[in-house]
Amino acid sequence: MSQTPKLAVDMVDPDPIRFLDAEGRYSPSSSAADYAAELDGVGIEEFQQWYRDMVETRAFDTEATHLQRQGQLALWVPSIGQEGCQVGLAHATEPQDHIFPAYREHTVAKVRGVSFVELLKLFRGFTHGGWDVTDPANGNFHLYTLVLAAQAQHANGYALGQLLDAKLRAGSSALDAGEQGIATGEATMAFYGDGTSSQGDANEALIFAASYQTPSVFVVQNNGWAISVPFERQSRTPLYRRALGFGMRAVQIDGNDPLAAFAVGRRFMRLAREGGGPGYIEALTYRIGAHTTSDDPTRYREKAELEAWRDRDPVERMEAYLRELGVDEAFFAEVAEQADREAKRVRDAILQLPPPDADSMFAHVYTEAHPRIEEQRTWLERYESSFEADEEITA
């Protein structure tokens, strides 16, 4: 449904791109026809894997929330309800692509190879940064970014590098705004939410992406709420229209439909790799849970709204579609059992990890020794040793 108020300019928004309706039946919207070919070659085994990814992530997500409530994590950021667009977009990328997440892209992390334990280490305070992005096992999935919109700049900077590398391979070292894009063979995808779309950094990234025609795709998961601020207060137009204003291809999709996310993501990433410049996807979705475990959404959301979105649950929608394709009960039972087993394994693993050495907080701040870091390290050593002196006096 269009969210556009009456304006002087007569614009009519097409229906969001969708292949599965709310009940999981294959029922493409009129806007989906142009993307249907992107699903060619995707079969039932792939759809089963997508479902497995979503169910395992949800079980892990639930277990992580329990861990935080039990005091084992400093914070947790639930993603329940947003698995649909994440799984479709993650599977639409190629191994050579790079992904810059915000902090809620747990399904994308799983698909790209980052272990759930690595995610929890960050929220348990066992690592300041996260996983090793240079490790091929982590699938070019960059670090979670809690500084809103910073990842949009990071992603576009990386995409500029992809563009410049391609130009150097073609014998040119020029990088001028206004030039046509060129084929790079790889692209970058950046994730952020509707609240972050109001940040200056997010908009500046779009300017540079459009000016230099970088191989980048920006994904805005519009879950309706910027913590407690409803979307309607953030923007008077659909967000995808903002990107149109920057001169980028942009569409709005049903973010709880994995097929729509895959089809559009596949098209946009391929065009970016081929030199067609950046793209922008607004995925309409909903976070079923809290913004973070420090939030109480019952203070600002109506129960009826929550229940309406529960009826469009992406996991249930995908399950219904698989059942329609003939997948039997044994598959769903096995996936549920495996998801539960994996969530418990991850819980045990994170609780058994030894705490990190305090000195590790100084690693990776700078590539070379730095006097400020050495000063802080010395202060910490003096501070810690002061407790030893107190214990000797007490004894």
C-alpha positions as YAML, in Angstrom:
chain: A
units: angstrom
residues:
- id: 1
  name: MET
  ca: [0.00, 0.00, 0.00]
- id: 2
  name: SER
  ca: [1.33, 3.41, -0.89]
- id: 3
  name: GLN
  ca: [2.53, 5.55, 1.98]
- id: 4
  name: THR
  ca: [2.67, 8.64, -0.17]
- id: 5
  name: PRO
  ca: [0.61, 11.69, 0.79]
- id: 6
  name: LYS
  ca: [-0.97, 13.94, -1.79]
- id: 7
  name: LEU
  ca: [1.75, 16.11, -3.29]
- id: 8
  name: ALA
  ca: [1.85, 18.67, -6.03]
- id: 9
  name: VAL
  ca: [3.76, 16.16, -8.17]
- id: 10
  name: ASP
  ca: [1.52, 13.33, -9.30]
- id: 11
  name: MET
  ca: [3.43, 10.13, -8.49]
- id: 12
  name: VAL
  ca: [1.88, 6.74, -7.97]
- id: 13
  name: ASP
  ca: [3.96, 4.09, -6.28]
- id: 14
  name: PRO
  ca: [3.75, 0.58, -7.73]
- id: 15
  name: ASP
  ca: [2.93, -2.27, -5.39]
- id: 16
  name: PRO
  ca: [6.01, -3.55, -3.58]
- id: 17
  name: ILE
  ca: [7.68, -6.37, -5.49]
- id: 18
  name: ARG
  ca: [6.36, -9.66, -4.11]
- id: 19
  name: PHE
  ca: [6.13, -13.27, -5.24]
- id: 20
  name: LEU
  ca: [4.64, -14.92, -2.14]
- id: 21
  name: ASP
  ca: [1.51, -13.56, -0.55]
- id: 22
  name: ALA
  ca: [1.02, -13.35, 3.20]
- id: 23
  name: GLU
  ca: [-0.10, -16.99, 3.34]
- id: 24
  name: GLY
  ca: [2.90, -18.24, 1.38]
- id: 25
  name: ARG
  ca: [1.08, -18.85, -1.90]
- id: 26
  name: TYR
  ca: [2.91, -18.05, -5.12]
- id: 27
  name: SER
  ca: [1.01, -14.95, -6.15]
- id: 28
  name: PRO
  ca: [3.31, -12.35, -7.77]
- id: 29
  name: SER
  ca: [2.39, -8.71, -7.62]
- id: 30
  name: SER
  ca: [2.14, -6.82, -10.91]
- id: 31
  name: SER
  ca: [5.51, -5.21, -10.15]
- id: 32
  name: ALA
  ca: [7.20, -8.63, -9.82]
- id: 33
  name: ALA
  ca: [6.84, -9.71, -13.45]
- id: 34
  name: ASP
  ca: [10.01, -7.92, -14.56]
- id: 35
  name: TYR
  ca: [12.03, -9.86, -11.97]
- id: 36
  name: ALA
  ca: [10.55, -13.34, -12.37]
- id: 37
  name: ALA
  ca: [13.38, -14.52, -14.63]
- id: 38
  name: GLU
  ca: [15.84, -13.96, -11.76]
- id: 39
  name: LEU
  ca: [14.31, -17.00, -10.06]
- id: 40
  name: ASP
  ca: [15.06, -19.28, -13.01]
- id: 41
  name: GLY
  ca: [17.32, -22.09, -11.93]
- id: 42
  name: VAL
  ca: [16.44, -21.72, -8.26]
- id: 43
  name: GLY
  ca: [14.88, -24.99, -7.17]
- id: 44
  name: ILE
  ca: [13.33, -26.62, -4.19]
- id: 45
  name: GLU
  ca: [16.69, -27.57, -2.65]
- id: 46
  name: GLU
  ca: [17.74, -23.93, -2.57]
- id: 47
  name: PHE
  ca: [14.41, -22.91, -1.05]
- id: 48
  name: GLN
  ca: [14.84, -25.58, 1.62]
- id: 49
  name: GLN
  ca: [18.27, -24.18, 2.46]
- id: 50
  name: TRP
  ca: [16.84, -20.68, 2.76]
- id: 51
  name: TYR
  ca: [14.20, -22.01, 5.16]
- id: 52
  name: ARG
  ca: [16.84, -23.85, 7.17]
- id: 53
  name: ASP
  ca: [18.93, -20.66, 7.41]
- id: 54
  name: MET
  ca: [15.96, -18.70, 8.73]
- id: 55
  name: VAL
  ca: [14.87, -21.30, 11.28]
- id: 56
  name: GLU
  ca: [18.38, -21.84, 12.64]
- id: 57
  name: THR
  ca: [18.94, -18.10, 12.93]
- id: 58
  name: ARG
  ca: [15.64, -17.62, 14.75]
- id: 59
  name: ALA
  ca: [16.46, -20.37, 17.25]
- id: 60
  name: PHE
  ca: [19.88, -18.82, 17.82]
- id: 61
  name: ASP
  ca: [18.32, -15.37, 18.13]
- id: 62
  name: THR
  ca: [15.92, -16.60, 20.80]
- id: 63
  name: GLU
  ca: [18.73, -18.29, 22.72]
- id: 64
  name: ALA
  ca: [20.83, -15.12, 22.55]
- id: 65
  name: THR
  ca: [17.96, -13.12, 24.05]
- id: 66
  name: HIS
  ca: [17.78, -15.65, 26.90]
- id: 67
  name: LEU
  ca: [21.52, -15.31, 27.46]
- id: 68
  name: GLN
  ca: [21.23, -11.55, 27.74]
- id: 69
  name: ARG
  ca: [18.33, -11.81, 30.19]
- id: 70
  name: GLN
  ca: [20.45, -14.17, 32.29]
- id: 71
  name: GLY
  ca: [23.28, -11.63, 32.43]
- id: 72
  name: GLN
  ca: [25.60, -13.48, 30.06]
- id: 73
  name: LEU
  ca: [25.55, -10.83, 27.30]
- id: 74
  name: ALA
  ca: [25.85, -7.07, 27.69]
- id: 75
  name: LEU
  ca: [23.26, -6.47, 24.98]
- id: 76
  name: TRP
  ca: [21.44, -8.34, 22.24]
- id: 77
  name: VAL
  ca: [19.85, -7.08, 19.03]
- id: 78
  name: PRO
  ca: [17.01, -9.37, 17.94]
- id: 79
  name: SER
  ca: [16.26, -9.86, 14.26]
- id: 80
  name: ILE
  ca: [13.11, -11.97, 14.54]
- id: 81
  name: GLY
  ca: [10.72, -11.04, 11.75]
- id: 82
  name: GLN
  ca: [13.39, -9.74, 9.41]
- id: 83
  name: GLU
  ca: [14.86, -13.08, 8.29]
- id: 84
  name: GLY
  ca: [12.99, -13.09, 4.97]
- id: 85
  name: CYS
  ca: [14.71, -10.21, 3.21]
- id: 86
  name: GLN
  ca: [18.03, -11.10, 4.79]
- id: 87
  name: VAL
  ca: [18.09, -14.69, 3.56]
- id: 88
  name: GLY
  ca: [17.02, -13.74, 0.03]
- id: 89
  name: LEU
  ca: [19.55, -10.94, -0.31]
- id: 90
  name: ALA
  ca: [22.38, -12.97, 1.21]
- id: 91
  name: HIS
  ca: [21.86, -15.80, -1.26]
- id: 92
  name: ALA
  ca: [21.68, -13.27, -4.10]
- id: 93
  name: THR
  ca: [25.31, -12.28, -3.56]
- id: 94
  name: GLU
  ca: [28.34, -14.03, -5.06]
- id: 95
  name: PRO
  ca: [31.37, -15.22, -3.06]
- id: 96
  name: GLN
  ca: [33.57, -12.35, -4.30]
- id: 97
  name: ASP
  ca: [31.09, -9.69, -3.15]
- id: 98
  name: HIS
  ca: [31.52, -7.77, 0.09]
- id: 99
  name: ILE
  ca: [28.80, -7.05, 2.65]
- id: 100
  name: PHE
  ca: [28.74, -4.24, 5.22]
- id: 101
  name: PRO
  ca: [26.07, -4.89, 7.87]
- id: 102
  name: ALA
  ca: [24.59, -2.77, 10.64]
- id: 103
  name: TYR
  ca: [24.11, -4.97, 13.74]
- id: 104
  name: ARG
  ca: [20.95, -6.97, 13.09]
- id: 105
  name: GLU
  ca: [21.96, -9.01, 10.03]
- id: 106
  name: HIS
  ca: [22.36, -12.36, 11.79]
- id: 107
  name: THR
  ca: [20.86, -14.37, 8.92]
- id: 108
  name: VAL
  ca: [23.19, -12.72, 6.41]
- id: 109
  name: ALA
  ca: [26.15, -13.48, 8.67]
- id: 110
  name: LYS
  ca: [25.18, -17.15, 8.83]
- id: 111
  name: VAL
  ca: [24.75, -17.48, 5.08]
- id: 112
  name: ARG
  ca: [28.14, -15.86, 4.47]
- id: 113
  name: GLY
  ca: [29.87, -18.21, 6.91]
- id: 114
  name: VAL
  ca: [30.33, -16.23, 10.14]
- id: 115
  name: SER
  ca: [29.64, -18.53, 13.09]
- id: 116
  name: PHE
  ca: [27.01, -17.64, 15.66]
- id: 117
  name: VAL
  ca: [29.67, -17.93, 18.38]
- id: 118
  name: GLU
  ca: [31.63, -15.12, 16.70]
- id: 119
  name: LEU
  ca: [28.54, -12.92, 16.83]
- id: 120
  name: LEU
  ca: [28.02, -13.63, 20.53]
- id: 121
  name: LYS
  ca: [31.65, -12.89, 21.38]
- id: 122
  name: LEU
  ca: [31.01, -9.31, 20.35]
- id: 123
  name: PHE
  ca: [27.90, -8.93, 22.52]
- id: 124
  name: ARG
  ca: [29.57, -10.70, 25.45]
- id: 125
  name: GLY
  ca: [32.39, -8.18, 25.34]
- id: 126
  name: PHE
  ca: [35.02, -10.76, 24.44]
- id: 127
  name: THR
  ca: [36.07, -8.84, 21.37]
- id: 128
  name: HIS
  ca: [35.97, -5.15, 20.56]
- id: 129
  name: GLY
  ca: [35.63, -5.60, 16.84]
- id: 130
  name: GLY
  ca: [34.44, -9.02, 15.88]
- id: 131
  name: TRP
  ca: [35.59, -11.65, 13.46]
- id: 132
  name: ASP
  ca: [38.53, -11.66, 11.06]
- id: 133
  name: VAL
  ca: [37.16, -10.21, 7.84]
- id: 134
  name: THR
  ca: [40.27, -11.32, 5.94]
- id: 135
  name: ASP
  ca: [39.51, -14.96, 6.77]
- id: 136
  name: PRO
  ca: [37.85, -16.45, 3.68]
- id: 137
  name: ALA
  ca: [35.63, -18.53, 5.99]
- id: 138
  name: ASN
  ca: [33.81, -15.32, 6.95]
- id: 139
  name: GLY
  ca: [32.64, -14.66, 3.41]
- id: 140
  name: ASN
  ca: [33.69, -11.00, 3.08]
- id: 141
  name: PHE
  ca: [31.12, -10.17, 5.75]
- id: 142
  name: HIS
  ca: [32.44, -7.05, 7.44]
- id: 143
  name: LEU
  ca: [32.09, -6.11, 11.08]
- id: 144
  name: TYR
  ca: [28.88, -5.08, 12.80]
- id: 145
  name: THR
  ca: [28.63, -1.29, 13.07]
- id: 146
  name: LEU
  ca: [26.77, 0.30, 15.95]
- id: 147
  name: VAL
  ca: [27.62, 3.83, 14.83]
- id: 148
  name: LEU
  ca: [24.59, 4.59, 12.70]
- id: 149
  name: ALA
  ca: [25.30, 4.92, 8.97]
- id: 150
  name: ALA
  ca: [29.06, 4.62, 9.32]
- id: 151
  name: GLN
  ca: [28.87, 1.34, 7.39]
- id: 152
  name: ALA
  ca: [27.25, 3.14, 4.44]
- id: 153
  name: GLN
  ca: [30.39, 5.25, 4.10]
- id: 154
  name: HIS
  ca: [32.65, 2.25, 4.67]
- id: 155
  name: ALA
  ca: [30.79, 0.26, 2.04]
- id: 156
  name: ASN
  ca: [30.91, 2.98, -0.53]
- id: 157
  name: GLY
  ca: [34.58, 3.58, 0.13]
- id: 158
  name: TYR
  ca: [35.21, -0.11, -0.45]
- id: 159
  name: ALA
  ca: [33.12, 0.01, -3.63]
- id: 160
  name: LEU
  ca: [35.20, 2.97, -4.84]
- id: 161
  name: GLY
  ca: [38.24, 0.74, -4.34]
- id: 162
  name: GLN
  ca: [36.60, -2.03, -6.35]
- id: 163
  name: LEU
  ca: [35.94, 0.49, -9.10]
- id: 164
  name: LEU
  ca: [39.47, 1.90, -9.05]
- id: 165
  name: ASP
  ca: [41.01, -1.59, -9.09]
- id: 166
  name: ALA
  ca: [38.96, -2.42, -12.18]
- id: 167
  name: LYS
  ca: [40.08, 0.79, -13.86]
- id: 168
  name: LEU
  ca: [43.70, 0.08, -13.06]
- id: 169
  name: ARG
  ca: [43.35, -3.38, -14.58]
- id: 170
  name: ALA
  ca: [41.99, -1.65, -17.68]
- id: 171
  name: GLY
  ca: [45.00, 0.67, -17.77]
- id: 172
  name: SER
  ca: [43.46, 3.82, -16.32]
- id: 173
  name: SER
  ca: [44.24, 5.47, -13.00]
- id: 174
  name: ALA
  ca: [41.65, 8.25, -13.36]
- id: 175
  name: LEU
  ca: [38.69, 8.35, -10.99]
- id: 176
  name: ASP
  ca: [36.41, 11.22, -11.88]
- id: 177
  name: ALA
  ca: [32.86, 11.88, -10.79]
- id: 178
  name: GLY
  ca: [30.46, 11.87, -13.70]
- id: 179
  name: GLU
  ca: [32.11, 9.02, -15.61]
- id: 180
  name: GLN
  ca: [30.17, 5.94, -16.60]
- id: 181
  name: GLY
  ca: [30.70, 2.88, -14.44]
- id: 182
  name: ILE
  ca: [32.78, -0.02, -15.66]
- id: 183
  name: ALA
  ca: [32.61, -3.74, -15.05]
- id: 184
  name: THR
  ca: [34.28, -4.70, -11.79]
- id: 185
  name: GLY
  ca: [33.31, -8.36, -11.43]
- id: 186
  name: GLU
  ca: [32.43, -7.81, -7.79]
- id: 187
  name: ALA
  ca: [30.11, -5.55, -5.86]
- id: 188
  name: THR
  ca: [29.35, -4.32, -2.34]
- id: 189
  name: MET
  ca: [26.09, -4.52, -0.41]
- id: 190
  name: ALA
  ca: [25.37, -2.27, 2.59]
- id: 191
  name: PHE
  ca: [22.58, -2.80, 5.11]
- id: 192
  name: TYR
  ca: [20.93, -0.26, 7.37]
- id: 193
  name: GLY
  ca: [17.51, 0.57, 8.78]
- id: 194
  name: ASP
  ca: [14.88, 3.20, 8.19]
- id: 195
  name: GLY
  ca: [16.05, 5.28, 11.15]
- id: 196
  name: THR
  ca: [19.59, 5.32, 9.82]
- id: 197
  name: SER
  ca: [18.32, 6.58, 6.46]
- id: 198
  name: SER
  ca: [17.89, 9.98, 8.14]
- id: 199
  name: GLN
  ca: [21.56, 10.19, 9.07]
- id: 200
  name: GLY
  ca: [23.80, 12.50, 7.06]
- id: 201
  name: ASP
  ca: [26.36, 9.77, 6.45]
- id: 202
  name: ALA
  ca: [23.77, 7.57, 4.75]
- id: 203
  name: ASN
  ca: [22.82, 10.32, 2.34]
- id: 204
  name: GLU
  ca: [26.41, 11.33, 1.66]
- id: 205
  name: ALA
  ca: [27.18, 7.74, 0.72]
- id: 206
  name: LEU
  ca: [24.38, 7.86, -1.85]
- id: 207
  name: ILE
  ca: [25.81, 11.04, -3.35]
- id: 208
  name: PHE
  ca: [29.26, 9.53, -3.81]
- id: 209
  name: ALA
  ca: [27.82, 6.25, -5.08]
- id: 210
  name: ALA
  ca: [25.76, 8.01, -7.72]
- id: 211
  name: SER
  ca: [28.51, 10.45, -8.70]
- id: 212
  name: TYR
  ca: [31.17, 7.79, -9.19]
- id: 213
  name: GLN
  ca: [28.79, 4.99, -10.26]
- id: 214
  name: THR
  ca: [30.21, 2.62, -7.69]
- id: 215
  name: PRO
  ca: [29.33, -1.10, -7.75]
- id: 216
  name: SER
  ca: [27.19, -0.86, -4.64]
- id: 217
  name: VAL
  ca: [23.71, -1.83, -3.51]
- id: 218
  name: PHE
  ca: [22.15, -0.17, -0.48]
- id: 219
  name: VAL
  ca: [19.54, -2.18, 1.40]
- id: 220
  name: VAL
  ca: [17.23, -0.37, 3.80]
- id: 221
  name: GLN
  ca: [15.31, -2.73, 6.04]
- id: 222
  name: ASN
  ca: [12.32, -0.55, 6.81]
- id: 223
  name: ASN
  ca: [10.92, -2.27, 9.89]
- id: 224
  name: GLY
  ca: [8.58, 0.59, 10.68]
- id: 225
  name: TRP
  ca: [10.28, 1.88, 13.79]
- id: 226
  name: ALA
  ca: [13.47, 3.80, 14.56]
- id: 227
  name: ILE
  ca: [13.50, 2.50, 18.13]
- id: 228
  name: SER
  ca: [10.30, 4.25, 19.32]
- id: 229
  name: VAL
  ca: [9.84, 6.69, 16.42]
- id: 230
  name: PRO
  ca: [7.37, 5.44, 13.79]
- id: 231
  name: PHE
  ca: [8.37, 5.57, 10.16]
- id: 232
  name: GLU
  ca: [5.63, 8.09, 9.37]
- id: 233
  name: ARG
  ca: [7.46, 10.68, 11.44]
- id: 234
  name: GLN
  ca: [10.73, 10.01, 9.69]
- id: 235
  name: SER
  ca: [9.67, 10.42, 6.09]
- id: 236
  name: ARG
  ca: [6.67, 11.68, 4.19]
- id: 237
  name: THR
  ca: [7.58, 9.59, 1.15]
- id: 238
  name: PRO
  ca: [8.64, 5.97, 0.68]
- id: 239
  name: LEU
  ca: [12.38, 5.74, 1.22]
- id: 240
  name: TYR
  ca: [13.10, 4.31, -2.20]
- id: 241
  name: ARG
  ca: [12.01, 7.65, -3.66]
- id: 242
  name: ARG
  ca: [14.89, 9.36, -1.93]
- id: 243
  name: ALA
  ca: [17.31, 7.18, -3.87]
- id: 244
  name: LEU
  ca: [15.49, 8.01, -7.11]
- id: 245
  name: GLY
  ca: [16.25, 11.63, -6.30]
- id: 246
  name: PHE
  ca: [19.94, 10.78, -6.19]
- id: 247
  name: GLY
  ca: [19.67, 9.30, -9.68]
- id: 248
  name: MET
  ca: [19.86, 5.65, -8.64]
- id: 249
  name: ARG
  ca: [17.74, 2.68, -9.60]
- id: 250
  name: ALA
  ca: [15.54, 1.98, -6.62]
- id: 251
  name: VAL
  ca: [12.59, -0.23, -5.78]
- id: 252
  name: GLN
  ca: [10.41, -1.21, -2.86]
- id: 253
  name: ILE
  ca: [9.97, -4.89, -2.04]
- id: 254
  name: ASP
  ca: [7.96, -6.99, 0.36]
- id: 255
  name: GLY
  ca: [10.73, -7.56, 2.86]
- id: 256
  name: ASN
  ca: [9.08, -10.66, 4.32]
- id: 257
  name: ASP
  ca: [9.21, -12.45, 0.97]
- id: 258
  name: PRO
  ca: [12.56, -14.23, 0.46]
- id: 259
  name: LEU
  ca: [11.85, -14.75, -3.24]
- id: 260
  name: ALA
  ca: [11.37, -11.03, -3.88]
- id: 261
  name: ALA
  ca: [14.53, -10.19, -1.95]
- id: 262
  name: PHE
  ca: [16.53, -12.75, -3.90]
- id: 263
  name: ALA
  ca: [15.21, -11.74, -7.33]
- id: 264
  name: VAL
  ca: [15.76, -8.01, -6.86]
- id: 265
  name: GLY
  ca: [19.05, -8.45, -5.03]
- id: 266
  name: ARG
  ca: [20.37, -10.74, -7.74]
- id: 267
  name: ARG
  ca: [19.45, -8.26, -10.49]
- id: 268
  name: PHE
  ca: [20.85, -5.22, -8.69]
- id: 269
  name: MET
  ca: [24.12, -6.89, -7.69]
- id: 270
  name: ARG
  ca: [24.69, -8.21, -11.20]
- id: 271
  name: LEU
  ca: [24.11, -4.77, -12.71]
- id: 272
  name: ALA
  ca: [26.52, -3.27, -10.18]
- id: 273
  name: ARG
  ca: [29.22, -5.82, -11.10]
- id: 274
  name: GLU
  ca: [28.68, -5.15, -14.79]
- id: 275
  name: GLY
  ca: [29.27, -1.40, -14.46]
- id: 276
  name: GLY
  ca: [25.65, -0.33, -14.22]
- id: 277
  name: GLY
  ca: [26.19, 1.72, -11.09]
- id: 278
  name: PRO
  ca: [24.57, 1.60, -7.65]
- id: 279
  name: GLY
  ca: [21.12, 0.42, -6.61]
- id: 280
  name: TYR
  ca: [18.82, 0.90, -3.64]
- id: 281
  name: ILE
  ca: [16.32, -1.58, -2.19]
- id: 282
  name: GLU
  ca: [13.72, -0.60, 0.39]
- id: 283
  name: ALA
  ca: [12.55, -3.82, 2.08]
- id: 284
  name: LEU
  ca: [9.27, -3.41, 3.96]
- id: 285
  name: THR
  ca: [9.48, -5.65, 7.01]
- id: 286
  name: TYR
  ca: [8.90, -5.57, 10.76]
- id: 287
  name: ARG
  ca: [10.86, -6.40, 13.86]
- id: 288
  name: ILE
  ca: [8.67, -8.66, 15.97]
- id: 289
  name: GLY
  ca: [10.80, -8.13, 19.06]
- id: 290
  name: ALA
  ca: [12.42, -5.16, 20.72]
- id: 291
  name: HIS
  ca: [14.91, -2.83, 19.07]
- id: 292
  name: THR
  ca: [17.47, -4.21, 21.51]
- id: 293
  name: THR
  ca: [17.22, -5.92, 24.88]
- id: 294
  name: SER
  ca: [17.39, -2.45, 26.47]
- id: 295
  name: ASP
  ca: [14.09, -1.53, 24.83]
- id: 296
  name: ASP
  ca: [10.44, -2.22, 25.70]
- id: 297
  name: PRO
  ca: [8.31, -1.93, 22.54]
- id: 298
  name: THR
  ca: [5.06, -2.42, 24.49]
- id: 299
  name: ARG
  ca: [5.48, 1.20, 25.59]
- id: 300
  name: TYR
  ca: [5.05, 2.58, 22.09]
- id: 301
  name: ARG
  ca: [3.56, -0.09, 19.77]
- id: 302
  name: GLU
  ca: [-0.02, -1.24, 19.54]
- id: 303
  name: LYS
  ca: [-0.67, -4.94, 20.03]
- id: 304
  name: ALA
  ca: [-2.91, -5.03, 16.95]
- id: 305
  name: GLU
  ca: [-0.04, -3.81, 14.77]
- id: 306
  name: LEU
  ca: [2.25, -6.50, 16.11]
- id: 307
  name: GLU
  ca: [-0.31, -9.23, 15.52]
- id: 308
  name: ALA
  ca: [-0.94, -8.04, 11.98]
- id: 309
  name: TRP
  ca: [2.73, -8.44, 11.17]
- id: 310
  name: ARG
  ca: [2.94, -11.80, 12.91]
- id: 311
  name: ASP
  ca: [0.44, -12.98, 10.32]
- id: 312
  name: ARG
  ca: [3.05, -12.13, 7.64]
- id: 313
  name: ASP
  ca: [5.88, -13.96, 9.38]
- id: 314
  name: PRO
  ca: [8.57, -14.74, 6.78]
- id: 315
  name: VAL
  ca: [9.44, -18.13, 8.26]
- id: 316
  name: GLU
  ca: [5.83, -19.31, 8.27]
- id: 317
  name: ARG
  ca: [5.35, -17.90, 4.79]
- id: 318
  name: MET
  ca: [8.32, -19.85, 3.46]
- id: 319
  name: GLU
  ca: [7.17, -23.00, 5.23]
- id: 320
  name: ALA
  ca: [3.74, -22.72, 3.61]
- id: 321
  name: TYR
  ca: [5.37, -22.29, 0.21]
- id: 322
  name: LEU
  ca: [7.54, -25.37, 0.71]
- id: 323
  name: ARG
  ca: [4.52, -27.42, 1.78]
- id: 324
  name: GLU
  ca: [2.77, -26.23, -1.38]
- id: 325
  name: LEU
  ca: [5.76, -27.54, -3.35]
- id: 326
  name: GLY
  ca: [5.34, -30.95, -1.72]
- id: 327
  name: VAL
  ca: [7.97, -30.90, 1.03]
- id: 328
  name: ASP
  ca: [6.93, -33.39, 3.69]
- id: 329
  name: GLU
  ca: [6.69, -33.11, 7.46]
- id: 330
  name: ALA
  ca: [9.92, -35.03, 8.05]
- id: 331
  name: PHE
  ca: [11.95, -32.14, 6.62]
- id: 332
  name: PHE
  ca: [10.40, -29.55, 8.92]
- id: 333
  name: ALA
  ca: [10.84, -31.78, 11.95]
- id: 334
  name: GLU
  ca: [14.51, -32.35, 11.11]
- id: 335
  name: VAL
  ca: [15.14, -28.62, 10.61]
- id: 336
  name: ALA
  ca: [13.48, -27.77, 13.94]
- id: 337
  name: GLU
  ca: [15.53, -30.40, 15.75]
- id: 338
  name: GLN
  ca: [18.78, -29.25, 14.13]
- id: 339
  name: ALA
  ca: [18.03, -25.59, 14.92]
- id: 340
  name: ASP
  ca: [17.41, -26.39, 18.58]
- id: 341
  name: ARG
  ca: [20.57, -28.49, 18.78]
- id: 342
  name: GLU
  ca: [22.67, -25.76, 17.16]
- id: 343
  name: ALA
  ca: [21.30, -23.04, 19.46]
- id: 344
  name: LYS
  ca: [22.20, -25.12, 22.51]
- id: 345
  name: ARG
  ca: [25.66, -25.87, 21.11]
- id: 346
  name: VAL
  ca: [26.31, -22.16, 20.57]
- id: 347
  name: ARG
  ca: [25.10, -21.38, 24.09]
- id: 348
  name: ASP
  ca: [27.46, -23.94, 25.60]
- id: 349
  name: ALA
  ca: [30.34, -22.77, 23.42]
- id: 350
  name: ILE
  ca: [30.11, -19.09, 24.36]
- id: 351
  name: LEU
  ca: [29.78, -19.85, 28.07]
- id: 352
  name: GLN
  ca: [32.84, -22.07, 28.03]
- id: 353
  name: LEU
  ca: [35.12, -19.53, 26.36]
- id: 354
  name: PRO
  ca: [37.77, -18.11, 28.71]
- id: 355
  name: PRO
  ca: [37.64, -14.33, 29.17]
- id: 356
  name: PRO
  ca: [40.09, -12.44, 26.97]
- id: 357
  name: ASP
  ca: [43.32, -10.97, 28.24]
- id: 358
  name: ALA
  ca: [42.73, -7.31, 29.19]
- id: 359
  name: ASP
  ca: [45.67, -6.27, 27.03]
- id: 360
  name: SER
  ca: [43.80, -7.46, 23.94]
- id: 361
  name: MET
  ca: [41.75, -4.25, 24.01]
- id: 362
  name: PHE
  ca: [44.79, -2.41, 22.70]
- id: 363
  name: ALA
  ca: [45.31, -4.71, 19.74]
- id: 364
  name: HIS
  ca: [44.29, -3.56, 16.26]
- id: 365
  name: VAL
  ca: [43.72, 0.08, 17.27]
- id: 366
  name: TYR
  ca: [46.65, 1.16, 15.12]
- id: 367
  name: THR
  ca: [48.79, -0.87, 12.75]
- id: 368
  name: GLU
  ca: [51.96, 0.38, 14.46]
- id: 369
  name: ALA
  ca: [52.92, 1.26, 18.02]
- id: 370
  name: HIS
  ca: [51.35, 4.52, 19.17]
- id: 371
  name: PRO
  ca: [52.31, 6.63, 22.23]
- id: 372
  name: ARG
  ca: [48.70, 7.16, 23.34]
- id: 373
  name: ILE
  ca: [48.03, 3.42, 23.30]
- id: 374
  name: GLU
  ca: [51.23, 2.77, 25.27]
- id: 375
  name: GLU
  ca: [50.22, 5.44, 27.78]
- id: 376
  name: GLN
  ca: [46.82, 3.80, 28.28]
- id: 377
  name: ARG
  ca: [48.37, 0.34, 28.58]
- id: 378
  name: THR
  ca: [50.72, 1.61, 31.30]
- id: 379
  name: TRP
  ca: [47.81, 3.23, 33.16]
- id: 380
  name: LEU
  ca: [45.83, -0.03, 33.07]
- id: 381
  name: GLU
  ca: [48.78, -2.04, 34.41]
- id: 382
  name: ARG
  ca: [49.22, 0.45, 37.27]
- id: 383
  name: TYR
  ca: [45.48, 0.38, 37.99]
- id: 384
  name: GLU
  ca: [45.30, -3.42, 38.05]
- id: 385
  name: SER
  ca: [48.40, -3.72, 40.25]
- id: 386
  name: SER
  ca: [46.84, -1.33, 42.79]
- id: 387
  name: PHE
  ca: [44.37, -4.09, 43.71]
- id: 388
  name: GLU
  ca: [47.26, -6.46, 44.43]
- id: 389
  name: ALA
  ca: [48.70, -3.89, 46.84]
- id: 390
  name: ASP
  ca: [45.31, -3.57, 48.59]
- id: 391
  name: GLU
  ca: [45.12, -7.34, 49.02]
- id: 392
  name: GLU
  ca: [48.59, -7.42, 50.61]
- id: 393
  name: ILE
  ca: [47.60, -4.70, 53.11]
- id: 394
  name: THR
  ca: [44.37, -6.53, 53.97]
- id: 395
  name: ALA
  ca: [46.23, -9.78, 54.50]
...
